[in-house]
Amino acid sequence: QVQLVESGGGLVQAGGSLRLSCAASGSIFMINGMAWYRQVPGKQRELVASINRAGDIYYADFARGRFTVSRDLSKNTMSLQIHSLQAEDTAVYYCNLAASNSAWGTSLPYWGQGIQVTVSS
């Protein structure tokens, strides 16, 4: 059983900064990939940024330049630093994890429950 818990969300004024964190716990042998998604009500969930096992980082076009994703595999944590927040950044942000519980286990996706980020303009 793997659990993901997001933290750091809240209400922030436009132009401000926010740091989201995701902590993974449970039966984790290896993390194959980590990612942040966000979703606005009525819209599809979209990828914000991801990190694969090799450490390669991908940013969505809207995130590149203002968003910084990082990880600490020793702690099974991932963070998302957002600068110059805009009203359009208002969404529920989700932590996503692809992990296996053994060297031969299948890598499975896990999701956090999501955390609200609201940007006031």
PDB file of N, CA and C in Angstrom, residues 28-96:
ATOM      1  N   ILE A  28       7.346   0.794  -0.846  1.00  0.00           N
ATOM      2  CA  ILE A  28       8.028   1.320  -2.022  1.00  0.00           C
ATOM      3  C   ILE A  28       9.432   0.749  -2.099  1.00  0.00           C
ATOM      4  N   PHE A  29       9.713   0.040  -3.172  1.00  0.00           N
ATOM      5  CA  PHE A  29      11.051  -0.463  -3.422  1.00  0.00           C
ATOM      6  C   PHE A  29      11.820   0.494  -4.320  1.00  0.00           C
ATOM      7  N   MET A  30      11.167   0.940  -5.360  1.00  0.00           N
ATOM      8  CA  MET A  30      11.803   1.842  -6.295  1.00  0.00           C
ATOM      9  C   MET A  30      10.768   2.778  -6.899  1.00  0.00           C
ATOM     10  N   ILE A  31      11.129   4.035  -6.969  1.00  0.00           N
ATOM     11  CA  ILE A  31      10.290   5.021  -7.628  1.00  0.00           C
ATOM     12  C   ILE A  31      10.770   5.172  -9.057  1.00  0.00           C
ATOM     13  N   ASN A  32       9.912   4.886  -9.990  1.00  0.00           N
ATOM     14  CA  ASN A  32      10.268   4.944 -11.400  1.00  0.00           C
ATOM     15  C   ASN A  32       9.974   6.303 -12.030  1.00  0.00           C
ATOM     16  N   GLY A  33       9.046   7.005 -11.445  1.00  0.00           N
ATOM     17  CA  GLY A  33       8.716   8.309 -11.973  1.00  0.00           C
ATOM     18  C   GLY A  33       7.857   9.079 -10.993  1.00  0.00           C
ATOM     19  N   MET A  34       7.987  10.380 -11.020  1.00  0.00           N
ATOM     20  CA  MET A  34       7.196  11.243 -10.161  1.00  0.00           C
ATOM     21  C   MET A  34       6.717  12.416 -11.002  1.00  0.00           C
ATOM     22  N   ALA A  35       5.546  12.900 -10.687  1.00  0.00           N
ATOM     23  CA  ALA A  35       4.992  13.985 -11.483  1.00  0.00           C
ATOM     24  C   ALA A  35       3.978  14.794 -10.695  1.00  0.00           C
ATOM     25  N   TRP A  36       3.798  16.014 -11.129  1.00  0.00           N
ATOM     26  CA  TRP A  36       2.752  16.879 -10.619  1.00  0.00           C
ATOM     27  C   TRP A  36       1.740  17.133 -11.727  1.00  0.00           C
ATOM     28  N   TYR A  37       0.487  17.021 -11.379  1.00  0.00           N
ATOM     29  CA  TYR A  37      -0.605  17.346 -12.274  1.00  0.00           C
ATOM     30  C   TYR A  37      -1.462  18.422 -11.623  1.00  0.00           C
ATOM     31  N   ARG A  38      -2.295  19.051 -12.415  1.00  0.00           N
ATOM     32  CA  ARG A  38      -3.249  19.988 -11.852  1.00  0.00           C
ATOM     33  C   ARG A  38      -4.557  19.902 -12.626  1.00  0.00           C
ATOM     34  N   GLN A  39      -5.631  20.263 -11.972  1.00  0.00           N
ATOM     35  CA  GLN A  39      -6.940  20.159 -12.593  1.00  0.00           C
ATOM     36  C   GLN A  39      -7.858  21.277 -12.120  1.00  0.00           C
ATOM     37  N   VAL A  40      -8.502  21.894 -13.072  1.00  0.00           N
ATOM     38  CA  VAL A  40      -9.510  22.914 -12.817  1.00  0.00           C
ATOM     39  C   VAL A  40     -10.870  22.253 -13.007  1.00  0.00           C
ATOM     40  N   PRO A  41     -11.850  22.554 -12.150  1.00  0.00           N
ATOM     41  CA  PRO A  41     -13.174  21.950 -12.309  1.00  0.00           C
ATOM     42  C   PRO A  41     -13.716  22.120 -13.721  1.00  0.00           C
ATOM     43  N   GLY A  42     -14.185  21.030 -14.297  1.00  0.00           N
ATOM     44  CA  GLY A  42     -14.707  21.062 -15.643  1.00  0.00           C
ATOM     45  C   GLY A  42     -13.656  20.891 -16.721  1.00  0.00           C
ATOM     46  N   LYS A  43     -12.408  20.838 -16.321  1.00  0.00           N
ATOM     47  CA  LYS A  43     -11.316  20.670 -17.268  1.00  0.00           C
ATOM     48  C   LYS A  43     -10.585  19.359 -17.011  1.00  0.00           C
ATOM     49  N   GLN A  44      -9.868  18.912 -18.017  1.00  0.00           N
ATOM     50  CA  GLN A  44      -9.094  17.688 -17.879  1.00  0.00           C
ATOM     51  C   GLN A  44      -7.853  17.938 -17.027  1.00  0.00           C
ATOM     52  N   ARG A  45      -7.462  16.911 -16.323  1.00  0.00           N
ATOM     53  CA  ARG A  45      -6.242  16.993 -15.547  1.00  0.00           C
ATOM     54  C   ARG A  45      -5.050  17.096 -16.505  1.00  0.00           C
ATOM     55  N   GLU A  46      -4.133  17.992 -16.203  1.00  0.00           N
ATOM     56  CA  GLU A  46      -2.999  18.209 -17.078  1.00  0.00           C
ATOM     57  C   GLU A  46      -1.684  18.049 -16.328  1.00  0.00           C
ATOM     58  N   LEU A  47      -0.709  17.573 -17.047  1.00  0.00           N
ATOM     59  CA  LEU A  47       0.619  17.388 -16.481  1.00  0.00           C
ATOM     60  C   LEU A  47       1.301  18.733 -16.310  1.00  0.00           C
ATOM     61  N   VAL A  48       1.901  18.931 -15.155  1.00  0.00           N
ATOM     62  CA  VAL A  48       2.648  20.147 -14.867  1.00  0.00           C
ATOM     63  C   VAL A  48       4.138  19.912 -15.080  1.00  0.00           C
ATOM     64  N   ALA A  49       4.657  18.888 -14.439  1.00  0.00           N
ATOM     65  CA  ALA A  49       6.070  18.557 -14.538  1.00  0.00           C
ATOM     66  C   ALA A  49       6.274  17.119 -14.104  1.00  0.00           C
ATOM     67  N   SER A  50       7.338  16.516 -14.575  1.00  0.00           N
ATOM     68  CA  SER A  50       7.628  15.139 -14.207  1.00  0.00           C
ATOM     69  C   SER A  50       9.123  14.907 -14.119  1.00  0.00           C
ATOM     70  N   ILE A  51       9.476  13.888 -13.375  1.00  0.00           N
ATOM     71  CA  ILE A  51      10.862  13.458 -13.242  1.00  0.00           C
ATOM     72  C   ILE A  51      10.891  11.947 -13.396  1.00  0.00           C
ATOM     73  N   ASN A  52      11.709  11.459 -14.313  1.00  0.00           N
ATOM     74  CA  ASN A  52      11.820  10.017 -14.456  1.00  0.00           C
ATOM     75  C   ASN A  52      12.920   9.480 -13.551  1.00  0.00           C
ATOM     76  N   ARG A  53      13.123   8.174 -13.602  1.00  0.00           N
ATOM     77  CA  ARG A  53      14.085   7.535 -12.716  1.00  0.00           C
ATOM     78  C   ARG A  53      15.494   8.083 -12.908  1.00  0.00           C
ATOM     79  N   ALA A  54      15.842   8.417 -14.139  1.00  0.00           N
ATOM     80  CA  ALA A  54      17.160   8.944 -14.445  1.00  0.00           C
ATOM     81  C   ALA A  54      17.341  10.378 -13.976  1.00  0.00           C
ATOM     82  N   GLY A  55      16.247  11.021 -13.593  1.00  0.00           N
ATOM     83  CA  GLY A  55      16.322  12.394 -13.157  1.00  0.00           C
ATOM     84  C   GLY A  55      16.013  13.405 -14.235  1.00  0.00           C
ATOM     85  N   ASP A  56      15.617  12.933 -15.400  1.00  0.00           N
ATOM     86  CA  ASP A  56      15.245  13.836 -16.478  1.00  0.00           C
ATOM     87  C   ASP A  56      13.953  14.552 -16.124  1.00  0.00           C
ATOM     88  N   ILE A  57      13.932  15.845 -16.322  1.00  0.00           N
ATOM     89  CA  ILE A  57      12.787  16.654 -15.947  1.00  0.00           C
ATOM     90  C   ILE A  57      12.063  17.178 -17.174  1.00  0.00           C
ATOM     91  N   TYR A  58      10.751  17.112 -17.113  1.00  0.00           N
ATOM     92  CA  TYR A  58       9.916  17.651 -18.172  1.00  0.00           C
ATOM     93  C   TYR A  58       8.975  18.685 -17.574  1.00  0.00           C
ATOM     94  N   TYR A  59       8.806  19.793 -18.272  1.00  0.00           N
ATOM     95  CA  TYR A  59       7.860  20.816 -17.873  1.00  0.00           C
ATOM     96  C   TYR A  59       6.863  21.065 -18.987  1.00  0.00           C
ATOM     97  N   ALA A  60       5.615  21.219 -18.614  1.00  0.00           N
ATOM     98  CA  ALA A  60       4.629  21.666 -19.576  1.00  0.00           C
ATOM     99  C   ALA A  60       4.986  23.085 -20.007  1.00  0.00           C
ATOM    100  N   ASP A  61       4.513  23.469 -21.179  1.00  0.00           N
ATOM    101  CA  ASP A  61       4.855  24.784 -21.696  1.00  0.00           C
ATOM    102  C   ASP A  61       4.487  25.901 -20.723  1.00  0.00           C
ATOM    103  N   PHE A  62       3.329  25.786 -20.102  1.00  0.00           N
ATOM    104  CA  PHE A  62       2.890  26.848 -19.202  1.00  0.00           C
ATOM    105  C   PHE A  62       3.718  26.895 -17.930  1.00  0.00           C
ATOM    106  N   ALA A  63       4.371  25.782 -17.603  1.00  0.00           N
ATOM    107  CA  ALA A  63       5.119  25.703 -16.361  1.00  0.00           C
ATOM    108  C   ALA A  63       6.585  26.082 -16.511  1.00  0.00           C
ATOM    109  N   ARG A  64       7.106  25.931 -17.681  1.00  0.00           N
ATOM    110  CA  ARG A  64       8.509  26.188 -17.916  1.00  0.00           C
ATOM    111  C   ARG A  64       8.866  27.639 -17.615  1.00  0.00           C
ATOM    112  N   GLY A  65       9.842  27.813 -16.721  1.00  0.00           N
ATOM    113  CA  GLY A  65      10.291  29.147 -16.367  1.00  0.00           C
ATOM    114  C   GLY A  65       9.804  29.616 -15.016  1.00  0.00           C
ATOM    115  N   ARG A  66       8.603  29.216 -14.618  1.00  0.00           N
ATOM    116  CA  ARG A  66       8.030  29.635 -13.345  1.00  0.00           C
ATOM    117  C   ARG A  66       7.903  28.492 -12.350  1.00  0.00           C
ATOM    118  N   PHE A  67       7.918  27.282 -12.844  1.00  0.00           N
ATOM    119  CA  PHE A  67       7.779  26.109 -12.002  1.00  0.00           C
ATOM    120  C   PHE A  67       9.100  25.369 -11.913  1.00  0.00           C
ATOM    121  N   THR A  68       9.419  24.907 -10.733  1.00  0.00           N
ATOM    122  CA  THR A  68      10.621  24.122 -10.530  1.00  0.00           C
ATOM    123  C   THR A  68      10.269  22.869  -9.740  1.00  0.00           C
ATOM    124  N   VAL A  69      10.541  21.726 -10.320  1.00  0.00           N
ATOM    125  CA  VAL A  69      10.247  20.469  -9.656  1.00  0.00           C
ATOM    126  C   VAL A  69      11.550  19.845  -9.170  1.00  0.00           C
ATOM    127  N   SER A  70      11.494  19.225  -8.033  1.00  0.00           N
ATOM    128  CA  SER A  70      12.669  18.578  -7.479  1.00  0.00           C
ATOM    129  C   SER A  70      12.244  17.322  -6.729  1.00  0.00           C
ATOM    130  N   ARG A  71      13.195  16.483  -6.447  1.00  0.00           N
ATOM    131  CA  ARG A  71      12.902  15.250  -5.729  1.00  0.00           C
ATOM    132  C   ARG A  71      14.013  14.901  -4.760  1.00  0.00           C
ATOM    133  N   ASP A  72      13.674  14.091  -3.799  1.00  0.00           N
ATOM    134  CA  ASP A  72      14.645  13.538  -2.877  1.00  0.00           C
ATOM    135  C   ASP A  72      14.282  12.068  -2.719  1.00  0.00           C
ATOM    136  N   LEU A  73      14.930  11.227  -3.494  1.00  0.00           N
ATOM    137  CA  LEU A  73      14.590   9.811  -3.487  1.00  0.00           C
ATOM    138  C   LEU A  73      14.884   9.143  -2.150  1.00  0.00           C
ATOM    139  N   SER A  74      15.862   9.659  -1.435  1.00  0.00           N
ATOM    140  CA  SER A  74      16.183   9.084  -0.141  1.00  0.00           C
ATOM    141  C   SER A  74      15.057   9.280   0.855  1.00  0.00           C
ATOM    142  N   LYS A  75      14.243  10.292   0.616  1.00  0.00           N
ATOM    143  CA  LYS A  75      13.119  10.589   1.497  1.00  0.00           C
ATOM    144  C   LYS A  75      11.772  10.309   0.850  1.00  0.00           C
ATOM    145  N   ASN A  76      11.807   9.887  -0.403  1.00  0.00           N
ATOM    146  CA  ASN A  76      10.579   9.640  -1.158  1.00  0.00           C
ATOM    147  C   ASN A  76       9.678  10.871  -1.166  1.00  0.00           C
ATOM    148  N   THR A  77      10.289  11.991  -1.456  1.00  0.00           N
ATOM    149  CA  THR A  77       9.542  13.230  -1.503  1.00  0.00           C
ATOM    150  C   THR A  77       9.774  13.948  -2.828  1.00  0.00           C
ATOM    151  N   MET A  78       8.849  14.812  -3.162  1.00  0.00           N
ATOM    152  CA  MET A  78       8.932  15.619  -4.362  1.00  0.00           C
ATOM    153  C   MET A  78       8.333  16.976  -4.058  1.00  0.00           C
ATOM    154  N   SER A  79       8.906  18.003  -4.648  1.00  0.00           N
ATOM    155  CA  SER A  79       8.433  19.355  -4.405  1.00  0.00           C
ATOM    156  C   SER A  79       8.180  20.073  -5.715  1.00  0.00           C
ATOM    157  N   LEU A  80       7.327  21.061  -5.641  1.00  0.00           N
ATOM    158  CA  LEU A  80       7.043  21.917  -6.783  1.00  0.00           C
ATOM    159  C   LEU A  80       7.051  23.352  -6.299  1.00  0.00           C
ATOM    160  N   GLN A  81       8.028  24.106  -6.751  1.00  0.00           N
ATOM    161  CA  GLN A  81       8.132  25.516  -6.416  1.00  0.00           C
ATOM    162  C   GLN A  81       7.516  26.324  -7.547  1.00  0.00           C
ATOM    163  N   ILE A  82       6.581  27.177  -7.210  1.00  0.00           N
ATOM    164  CA  ILE A  82       5.913  28.000  -8.200  1.00  0.00           C
ATOM    165  C   ILE A  82       6.203  29.463  -7.906  1.00  0.00           C
ATOM    166  N   HIS A  83       6.699  30.165  -8.889  1.00  0.00           N
ATOM    167  CA  HIS A  83       6.992  31.583  -8.764  1.00  0.00           C
ATOM    168  C   HIS A  83       6.051  32.391  -9.640  1.00  0.00           C
ATOM    169  N   SER A  84       5.916  33.657  -9.297  1.00  0.00           N
ATOM    170  CA  SER A  84       5.086  34.574 -10.073  1.00  0.00           C
ATOM    171  C   SER A  84       3.723  33.968 -10.365  1.00  0.00           C
ATOM    172  N   LEU A  85       3.064  33.553  -9.332  1.00  0.00           N
ATOM    173  CA  LEU A  85       1.769  32.899  -9.471  1.00  0.00           C
ATOM    174  C   LEU A  85       0.763  33.787 -10.191  1.00  0.00           C
ATOM    175  N   GLN A  86       0.003  33.170 -11.051  1.00  0.00           N
ATOM    176  CA  GLN A  86      -1.031  33.844 -11.810  1.00  0.00           C
ATOM    177  C   GLN A  86      -2.387  33.240 -11.467  1.00  0.00           C
ATOM    178  N   ALA A  87      -3.434  33.982 -11.759  1.00  0.00           N
ATOM    179  CA  ALA A  87      -4.774  33.492 -11.491  1.00  0.00           C
ATOM    180  C   ALA A  87      -5.029  32.175 -12.210  1.00  0.00           C
ATOM    181  N   GLU A  88      -4.423  32.029 -13.374  1.00  0.00           N
ATOM    182  CA  GLU A  88      -4.594  30.810 -14.157  1.00  0.00           C
ATOM    183  C   GLU A  88      -3.978  29.583 -13.500  1.00  0.00           C
ATOM    184  N   ASP A  89      -3.153  29.801 -12.494  1.00  0.00           N
ATOM    185  CA  ASP A  89      -2.539  28.690 -11.787  1.00  0.00           C
ATOM    186  C   ASP A  89      -3.474  28.090 -10.747  1.00  0.00           C
ATOM    187  N   THR A  90      -4.586  28.737 -10.512  1.00  0.00           N
ATOM    188  CA  THR A  90      -5.555  28.221  -9.555  1.00  0.00           C
ATOM    189  C   THR A  90      -6.065  26.863 -10.015  1.00  0.00           C
ATOM    190  N   ALA A  91      -5.893  25.870  -9.174  1.00  0.00           N
ATOM    191  CA  ALA A  91      -6.283  24.509  -9.519  1.00  0.00           C
ATOM    192  C   ALA A  91      -6.031  23.600  -8.330  1.00  0.00           C
ATOM    193  N   VAL A  92      -6.473  22.374  -8.462  1.00  0.00           N
ATOM    194  CA  VAL A  92      -6.108  21.343  -7.514  1.00  0.00           C
ATOM    195  C   VAL A  92      -4.881  20.646  -8.066  1.00  0.00           C
ATOM    196  N   TYR A  93      -3.842  20.606  -7.284  1.00  0.00           N
ATOM    197  CA  TYR A  93      -2.598  20.000  -7.717  1.00  0.00           C
ATOM    198  C   TYR A  93      -2.466  18.603  -7.125  1.00  0.00           C
ATOM    199  N   TYR A  94      -2.089  17.663  -7.978  1.00  0.00           N
ATOM    200  CA  TYR A  94      -1.988  16.268  -7.582  1.00  0.00           C
ATOM    201  C   TYR A  94      -0.563  15.755  -7.725  1.00  0.00           C
ATOM    202  N   CYS A  95      -0.151  14.996  -6.762  1.00  0.00           N
ATOM    203  CA  CYS A  95       1.112  14.287  -6.826  1.00  0.00           C
ATOM    204  C   CYS A  95       0.870  12.915  -7.437  1.00  0.00           C
ATOM    205  N   ASN A  96       1.707  12.535  -8.370  1.00  0.00           N
ATOM    206  CA  ASN A  96       1.611  11.244  -9.026  1.00  0.00           C
ATOM    207  C   ASN A  96       2.923  10.497  -8.886  1.00  0.00           C
TER     208      ASN A  96
END
